[in-house]
Each structure stands twice: as structure tokens, then as C-alpha cells.
Short mmCIF file of C-alpha atoms in Angstrom, two decimals:
data_model
loop_
_atom_site.label_atom_id
_atom_site.label_comp_id
_atom_site.label_asym_id
_atom_site.label_seq_id
_atom_site.Cartn_x
_atom_site.Cartn_y
_atom_site.Cartn_z
CA UNK A 1 7.36 -35.39 -7.05
CA UNK A 2 5.43 -33.67 -4.26
CA UNK A 3 7.49 -32.78 -1.20
CA UNK A 4 5.50 -35.02 1.15
CA UNK A 5 5.72 -37.97 -1.21
CA UNK A 6 9.44 -37.46 -1.71
CA UNK A 7 10.11 -37.45 2.03
CA UNK A 8 7.87 -40.50 2.53
CA UNK A 9 9.83 -42.32 -0.19
CA UNK A 10 13.10 -41.54 1.56
CA UNK A 11 11.81 -42.71 4.94
CA UNK A 12 10.58 -46.03 3.58
CA UNK A 13 13.57 -46.86 1.44
CA UNK A 14 16.42 -48.68 3.17
CA UNK A 15 19.97 -48.35 1.98
CA UNK A 16 19.22 -45.30 -0.08
CA UNK A 17 22.33 -43.57 -1.32
CA UNK A 18 23.35 -40.12 -0.12
CA UNK A 19 23.27 -39.08 -3.78
CA UNK A 20 19.56 -39.87 -4.03
CA UNK A 21 18.87 -37.96 -0.84
CA UNK A 22 20.86 -35.01 -2.14
CA UNK A 23 18.95 -35.07 -5.41
CA UNK A 24 15.57 -35.04 -3.69
CA UNK A 25 16.74 -32.28 -1.33
CA UNK A 26 17.85 -30.27 -4.37
CA UNK A 27 14.46 -30.68 -6.04
CA UNK A 28 12.69 -29.55 -2.88
CA UNK A 29 14.91 -26.51 -2.52
CA UNK A 30 14.38 -25.53 -6.14
CA UNK A 31 10.63 -25.76 -5.58
CA UNK A 32 10.87 -23.53 -2.53
CA UNK A 33 13.06 -20.99 -4.31
CA UNK A 34 10.82 -20.77 -7.35
CA UNK A 35 7.92 -19.88 -5.10
CA UNK A 36 9.64 -16.78 -3.76
CA UNK A 37 9.70 -13.22 -5.06
CA UNK A 38 12.64 -12.03 -7.14
CA UNK A 39 13.85 -8.85 -8.80
CA UNK A 40 14.03 -10.46 -12.24
CA UNK A 41 10.83 -12.51 -12.08
CA UNK A 42 9.58 -11.18 -15.45
CA UNK A 43 12.99 -10.77 -17.09
CA UNK A 44 12.22 -13.26 -19.83
CA UNK A 45 8.43 -13.62 -19.66
CA UNK A 46 7.59 -9.89 -19.80
CA UNK A 47 10.77 -7.78 -20.02
CA UNK A 48 8.96 -4.47 -20.58
CA UNK A 49 6.69 -4.74 -17.54
CA UNK A 50 8.38 -2.04 -15.46
CA UNK A 51 8.59 0.41 -18.35
CA UNK A 52 4.94 -0.16 -19.22
CA UNK A 53 3.80 0.51 -15.66
CA UNK A 54 6.01 3.55 -15.17
CA UNK A 55 4.91 5.16 -18.43
CA UNK A 56 1.24 4.66 -17.62
CA UNK A 57 1.60 5.99 -14.08
CA UNK A 58 3.58 9.03 -15.21
CA UNK A 59 0.88 9.79 -17.77
CA UNK A 60 -1.91 9.43 -15.19
CA UNK A 61 -0.12 11.62 -12.63
CA UNK A 62 0.65 14.28 -15.23
CA UNK A 63 -3.08 14.49 -15.97
CA UNK A 64 -4.04 14.53 -12.27
CA UNK A 65 -1.34 14.87 -9.63
CA UNK A 66 -3.64 13.43 -6.98
CA UNK A 67 -3.44 10.06 -8.71
CA UNK A 68 0.02 9.46 -7.25
CA UNK A 69 -1.47 9.55 -3.76
CA UNK A 70 -4.49 7.50 -4.85
CA UNK A 71 -2.32 4.66 -6.12
CA UNK A 72 -0.23 4.67 -2.95
CA UNK A 73 -3.36 4.50 -0.79
CA UNK A 74 -4.87 1.76 -2.96
CA UNK A 75 -1.76 -0.36 -2.44
CA UNK A 76 -1.71 0.32 1.31
CA UNK A 77 -5.37 -0.68 1.68
CA UNK A 78 -4.63 -3.84 -0.28
CA UNK A 79 -1.58 -4.94 1.71
CA UNK A 80 -3.10 -4.33 5.15
CA UNK A 81 -5.91 -6.77 4.37
CA UNK A 82 -4.47 -10.29 4.17
CA UNK A 83 -1.35 -9.18 2.30
CA UNK A 84 -0.48 -7.63 -1.06
CA UNK A 85 -2.69 -9.83 -3.19
CA UNK A 86 -4.86 -7.38 -5.19
CA UNK A 87 -7.95 -8.44 -3.23
CA UNK A 88 -8.92 -4.76 -3.00
CA UNK A 89 -9.43 -4.65 -6.77
CA UNK A 90 -12.17 -7.28 -6.86
CA UNK A 91 -15.70 -6.11 -7.62
CA UNK A 92 -18.73 -7.46 -5.78
CA UNK A 93 -20.70 -10.17 -7.52
CA UNK A 94 -24.05 -11.81 -6.84
CA UNK A 95 -22.44 -14.30 -4.45
CA UNK A 96 -19.30 -12.46 -3.41
CA UNK A 97 -18.72 -9.26 -1.44
CA UNK A 98 -15.36 -7.61 -2.00
CA UNK A 99 -13.53 -4.92 -0.05
CA UNK A 100 -14.54 -1.85 -2.05
CA UNK A 101 -17.56 -1.10 0.13
CA UNK A 102 -15.69 -1.40 3.43
CA UNK A 103 -15.81 1.72 5.58
CA UNK A 104 -12.24 2.87 4.83
CA UNK A 105 -12.71 2.25 1.09
CA UNK A 106 -16.27 3.09 0.11
CA UNK A 107 -16.52 6.11 -2.18
CA UNK A 108 -12.92 7.02 -1.44
CA UNK A 109 -10.52 4.54 -3.03
CA UNK A 110 -9.36 5.67 -6.47
CA UNK A 111 -7.03 4.57 -9.25
CA UNK A 112 -8.80 1.42 -10.35
CA UNK A 113 -8.99 2.62 -13.95
CA UNK A 114 -5.24 3.22 -14.03
CA UNK A 115 -4.60 -0.34 -12.90
CA UNK A 116 -7.14 -1.62 -15.45
CA UNK A 117 -5.37 0.25 -18.24
CA UNK A 118 -1.96 -1.12 -17.29
CA UNK A 119 -3.34 -4.63 -17.03
CA UNK A 120 -4.93 -4.33 -20.47
CA UNK A 121 -1.62 -3.26 -21.99
CA UNK A 122 0.25 -6.10 -20.33
CA UNK A 123 -2.35 -8.66 -21.34
CA UNK A 124 -1.72 -7.60 -24.92
CA UNK A 125 2.06 -7.86 -24.72
CA UNK A 126 2.40 -10.65 -22.13
CA UNK A 127 -0.96 -12.43 -21.76
CA UNK A 128 -1.53 -14.28 -18.52
CA UNK A 129 1.87 -13.40 -17.07
CA UNK A 130 1.84 -10.29 -14.85
CA UNK A 131 -0.29 -10.28 -11.73
CA UNK A 132 -2.55 -7.43 -10.66
CA UNK A 133 -0.81 -7.53 -7.27
CA UNK A 134 2.56 -6.80 -8.87
CA UNK A 135 1.06 -4.06 -11.05
CA UNK A 136 -0.43 -2.32 -8.02
CA UNK A 137 2.79 -2.64 -6.01
CA UNK A 138 4.92 -1.11 -8.75
CA UNK A 139 2.33 1.56 -9.60
CA UNK A 140 2.31 2.78 -5.99
CA UNK A 141 6.08 3.23 -6.05
CA UNK A 142 6.03 4.96 -9.42
CA UNK A 143 3.25 7.28 -8.26
CA UNK A 144 5.40 8.43 -5.34
CA UNK A 145 8.44 8.90 -7.57
CA UNK A 146 6.39 10.87 -10.12
CA UNK A 147 5.63 13.45 -7.42
CA UNK A 148 9.27 13.85 -6.42
CA UNK A 149 9.45 11.15 -3.79
CA UNK A 150 11.93 8.30 -3.35
CA UNK A 151 12.03 5.12 -5.37
CA UNK A 152 12.87 1.65 -4.11
CA UNK A 153 13.59 -1.80 -5.46
CA UNK A 154 10.63 -4.17 -5.69
CA UNK A 155 10.76 -7.95 -5.74
CA UNK A 156 8.21 -9.41 -8.14
CA UNK A 157 6.24 -12.61 -8.50
CA UNK A 158 3.15 -11.93 -6.38
CA UNK A 159 0.01 -13.73 -7.43
CA UNK A 160 -3.60 -12.60 -7.18
CA UNK A 161 -6.09 -13.69 -4.56
CA UNK A 162 -9.28 -15.50 -5.51
CA UNK A 163 -11.19 -13.97 -2.62
CA UNK A 164 -11.45 -10.83 -0.52
CA UNK A 165 -12.50 -9.92 3.01
CA UNK A 166 -14.92 -7.11 3.75
CA UNK A 167 -14.62 -7.75 7.50
CA UNK A 168 -10.81 -7.63 7.45
CA UNK A 169 -10.91 -4.39 5.44
CA UNK A 170 -13.19 -2.90 8.07
CA UNK A 171 -10.98 -4.00 10.98
CA UNK A 172 -7.37 -3.96 9.74
CA UNK A 173 -6.99 -0.56 8.10
CA UNK A 174 -6.00 2.16 10.60
CA UNK A 175 -8.59 4.94 10.75
CA UNK A 176 -8.18 8.72 10.90
CA UNK A 177 -9.58 8.93 14.43
CA UNK A 178 -6.97 6.72 16.12
CA UNK A 179 -4.78 8.00 18.91
CA UNK A 180 -1.03 7.37 19.00
CA UNK A 181 -1.12 4.13 20.96
CA UNK A 182 -3.80 2.72 18.68
CA UNK A 183 -1.78 3.68 15.61
CA UNK A 184 1.32 2.02 16.99
CA UNK A 185 -0.72 -1.10 17.77
CA UNK A 186 -2.43 -1.21 14.37
CA UNK A 187 0.90 -1.12 12.56
CA UNK A 188 2.54 -3.50 15.02
CA UNK A 189 -0.16 -6.02 14.13
CA UNK A 190 1.33 -6.04 10.63
CA UNK A 191 4.91 -6.26 11.86
CA UNK A 192 5.85 -2.58 11.71
CA UNK A 193 7.73 -0.64 14.37
CA UNK A 194 6.55 2.72 15.64
CA UNK A 195 9.36 4.31 13.63
CA UNK A 196 8.13 2.66 10.44
CA UNK A 197 4.57 3.75 11.24
CA UNK A 198 5.64 7.40 11.43
CA UNK A 199 7.62 7.08 8.20
CA UNK A 200 4.67 5.54 6.35
CA UNK A 201 2.35 8.22 7.74
CA UNK A 202 4.53 10.66 5.81
CA UNK A 203 2.73 9.41 2.73
CA UNK A 204 0.16 12.03 3.73
CA UNK A 205 2.47 14.62 2.25
CA UNK A 206 0.38 13.99 -0.87
CA UNK A 207 -3.32 13.38 -1.34
CA UNK A 208 -6.57 14.75 0.01
CA UNK A 209 -9.14 13.82 2.63
CA UNK A 210 -12.91 14.22 2.85
CA UNK A 211 -14.51 16.69 5.23
CA UNK A 212 -16.30 13.82 6.95
CA UNK A 213 -12.97 12.51 8.21
CA UNK A 214 -11.61 15.71 9.77
CA UNK A 215 -14.72 17.70 10.71
CA UNK A 216 -14.50 16.76 14.37
CA UNK A 217 -10.85 17.78 14.52
CA UNK A 218 -11.26 21.25 13.04
CA UNK A 219 -14.35 22.10 15.11
CA UNK A 220 -13.72 20.33 18.41
CA UNK A 221 -10.01 19.75 19.03
CA UNK A 222 -7.76 22.20 20.85
CA UNK A 223 -4.34 21.19 19.51
CA UNK A 224 -4.91 22.79 16.10
CA UNK A 225 -3.58 26.00 14.60
CA UNK A 226 -6.45 28.51 14.68
CA UNK A 227 -5.82 30.08 11.28
CA UNK A 228 -5.35 26.67 9.71
CA UNK A 229 -8.65 25.47 11.19
CA UNK A 230 -10.46 28.57 9.97
CA UNK A 231 -9.16 28.10 6.45
CA UNK A 232 -10.22 24.45 6.35
CA UNK A 233 -13.66 25.22 7.82
CA UNK A 234 -14.37 27.37 4.77
CA UNK A 235 -14.65 24.16 2.75
CA UNK A 236 -15.95 21.90 5.50
CA UNK A 237 -19.13 23.18 7.20
CA UNK A 238 -20.44 21.76 10.46
CA UNK A 239 -23.10 19.90 8.49
CA UNK A 240 -23.19 18.92 4.85
CA UNK A 241 -20.30 18.84 2.42
CA UNK A 242 -19.09 15.49 3.69
CA UNK A 243 -17.23 14.79 0.47
CA UNK A 244 -15.57 18.20 0.17
CA UNK A 245 -11.83 17.72 -0.12
CA UNK A 246 -8.87 19.35 1.60
CA UNK A 247 -5.18 18.53 1.06
CA UNK A 248 -3.49 16.50 3.79
CA UNK A 249 -0.44 18.73 3.33
CA UNK A 250 -1.52 22.31 2.69
CA UNK A 251 2.05 23.51 2.12
CA UNK A 252 2.92 21.42 -0.94
CA UNK A 253 -0.03 19.09 -1.62
CA UNK A 254 1.26 17.65 -4.89
CA UNK A 255 4.93 17.30 -3.97
CA UNK A 256 6.24 14.32 -2.05
CA UNK A 257 8.46 16.02 0.54
CA UNK A 258 8.81 16.47 4.30
CA UNK A 259 6.42 19.44 4.63
CA UNK A 260 3.84 17.13 6.23
CA UNK A 261 6.05 16.81 9.30
CA UNK A 262 6.75 20.53 9.50
CA UNK A 263 2.99 21.09 9.42
CA UNK A 264 2.59 18.79 12.42
CA UNK A 265 5.10 20.90 14.36
CA UNK A 266 2.78 23.89 13.97
CA UNK A 267 -0.39 21.90 14.72
CA UNK A 268 -1.54 21.83 11.11
CA UNK A 269 -2.21 18.12 10.87
CA UNK A 270 -5.50 17.67 9.03
CA UNK A 271 -6.53 14.35 10.52
CA UNK A 272 -6.65 13.54 14.23
CA UNK A 273 -4.31 10.61 13.56
CA UNK A 274 -1.85 12.93 11.81
CA UNK A 275 -1.51 15.34 14.71
CA UNK A 276 -1.19 12.44 17.14
CA UNK A 277 2.33 11.93 15.80
CA UNK A 278 3.28 15.29 17.33
CA UNK A 279 1.28 15.77 20.50
CA UNK A 280 3.86 15.34 23.22
CA UNK A 281 4.15 11.58 22.78
CA UNK A 282 6.89 9.11 21.95
CA UNK A 283 7.04 10.03 18.24
CA UNK A 284 7.67 13.78 18.64
CA UNK A 285 11.43 13.39 18.23
CA UNK A 286 11.04 11.46 14.99
CA UNK A 287 8.76 14.14 13.55
CA UNK A 288 11.40 16.71 14.43
CA UNK A 289 14.06 14.65 12.67
CA UNK A 290 12.04 14.26 9.49
CA UNK A 291 11.08 17.94 9.54
CA UNK A 292 14.71 18.97 9.35
CA UNK A 293 16.08 16.09 7.25
CA UNK A 294 14.10 15.04 4.19
CA UNK A 295 16.79 12.54 3.17
CA UNK A 296 16.28 10.58 6.38
CA UNK A 297 12.53 10.59 5.83
CA UNK A 298 12.92 9.43 2.24
CA UNK A 299 15.22 6.58 3.26
CA UNK A 300 12.98 5.42 6.09
CA UNK A 301 9.86 5.72 3.96
CA UNK A 302 11.38 3.66 1.13
CA UNK A 303 12.59 0.97 3.54
CA UNK A 304 9.18 0.77 5.21
CA UNK A 305 7.51 0.51 1.80
CA UNK A 306 9.75 -2.42 0.88
CA UNK A 307 8.54 -4.12 4.04
CA UNK A 308 4.91 -3.35 3.24
CA UNK A 309 5.31 -4.54 -0.36
CA UNK A 310 6.28 -7.95 1.00
CA UNK A 311 3.36 -8.46 3.40
CA UNK A 312 2.09 -12.04 2.95
CA UNK A 313 2.33 -12.30 -0.85
CA UNK A 314 0.82 -15.26 -2.66
CA UNK A 315 3.55 -17.06 -4.60
CA UNK A 316 4.24 -20.28 -6.46
CA UNK A 317 0.97 -22.05 -7.18
CA UNK A 318 -1.07 -20.10 -4.64
CA UNK A 319 -3.66 -17.73 -6.04
CA UNK A 320 -3.81 -17.01 -9.76
CA UNK A 321 -2.86 -14.48 -12.43
CA UNK A 322 -6.13 -12.68 -13.09
CA UNK A 323 -6.95 -11.74 -16.67
CA UNK A 324 -9.16 -8.92 -15.41
CA UNK A 325 -8.10 -7.34 -12.12
CA UNK A 326 -11.73 -6.76 -11.10
CA UNK A 327 -12.75 -10.42 -11.11
CA UNK A 328 -11.33 -13.87 -10.63
CA UNK A 329 -10.67 -16.06 -13.64
#
């Protein structure tokens, strides 16, 4: 019985027993509960899901360490656009424009093949059961852990979107040129505190960025270590080489640690937005804390990731379980 019909039935029935009301209330509550995320969502329907994802991610990261960062970024760019619903994975079609060509994503998002491979394996063992959104969420965590970072518990049961938003991808994802106030505002729009924003920015302890995104910083900004800038310029000329890569953390680019924050203390942030976290503003103290205490950073990062993982998921009968993560069913 639909919730609205059940309540209408109660309102129009005189002399109804408290037992009947309790029964209908119970049914409604069960329906609400079943639509929520849970740690054991696939316990009976696909018990090997977590092992399958972890094994595939570990294999991918062992072949290319950068993949750990790529999966984390893919998940972040998914969740900040209308929630963690795997909309970022959808390809364009003749009558549908996805998010892959948005400014923050075009020619830079990676890891799609890893997600495809995991999905293919799970469709063989548990057809039509595990969502692409859950796969991406778990893969991001496992990619961090594979590079020495923290792990965290993930609630499962997300469903996949049937649409995407190019405009939201262009407007919702914080860019590398933002100043501190704009960063704080961009994350606040998704419910994050400034503290959580700084913790999540620590994800830049792994991964690489394109010359196009930091050229202005290394050639035109004053709050940058001179020797660091000179070294980066060698691979990022004033013109050309837009896609040349440099590590976001030059100290330990394939280890998830707190070196990113120590780099900021010595003005070695690669992106403008990175160095904004340590430029005499309100977040300086937090950078100092993380620089000297990796355990605190790891804890705060994991807690912030749990919060991000749960941004506006589709549950219950909303969305679908895609058979192919790149297209709707």
C-alpha cells in the first residue's frame, strides 16, 4: 500500500483500531528504512562485492600509482554534482550531454576503465545488483588505502542516476584558481565546514595536475618558493605544454601522507587554491596541525570522506542499477 493511500485510508475510516494504525505505521517505517543506506546492503545479494572491488583497485594502483588519485578525484567530481549517483560516468549520446566534457572534467578525469572492469566482474557474479555509484564510492576509498592512506566504513545501497548535468559540473566543482573565501563557500554549499574543506584538500597529497592549471601561479604569483617554481617551470613553459603534468605533492607524490601540508608551509603548493590554505588566513593553524600530526589529518580526512560519500544518494526505487556504467538501461 502506498504511503499516501495508507494515510488516506486511516483518515477516512472511523473507529479504526490502534492495532491497525500501528500496523500501517510499521509498514511505512519499514519502507523508509529499506530506502536508506546500510553497511550490509549486499550481504546476501552480493557478498563478495567489497573483495572484488578492493582486489581490482589494488591491481590497478600497483600498475599505475596515479590511479589511486584518479579514482578519488572521479568520486569527488561525481558527488559534488547532484550527489554520489555515478552521473559522472555517463557518456554523451545523440540526445544527451553528460558531465565528461565539463570544464573541470574534460581531458582530465581518469579511471573509467577501472570502474568498467569492476562492474563487468560484478555483473558476472551478481547481475543487476551492485550500482555504479557504490562501486565508485568504494573504489575511491580503496585507492586511498592502497597508497598508504586511511580507510573508512562505507554505507551501501546507492542507486545510479538516469541523467547528468553539464551545467552543474561546470558550476559546482571548486576550481584551482579559487581564493580561500571562495573555497570555503564552495564546500559550504555542499554542507562542509572550513575544517572539512582543508582535510579534503589533503587529497592532493597524491595525484598530478596539468600545466594549464598552475602556469599562472608559477610565473606570476609572489607567495611561491623560488626554487620550487623554477623546477616546475622546466616542465611547464609560458606557452605550450598545457597537458604536461607535475605532482601536486613533490615530496612524496605516490604516498598518501601529510607532506602536502608541509609543502604549503614552505610555499610549495602547486595550485593557487592549494597555497590559499596557508597564506595568512583562517586555515593556517589547521595546516600547521596536519603538518605535525598525520594521525589527526587521517582521522579528519576519513570523517570528511564519509560525509562526502553520503551526499544526496539515490535510494529505494529512485534511479536504477545500470548494467553498463557508461549508459542508462
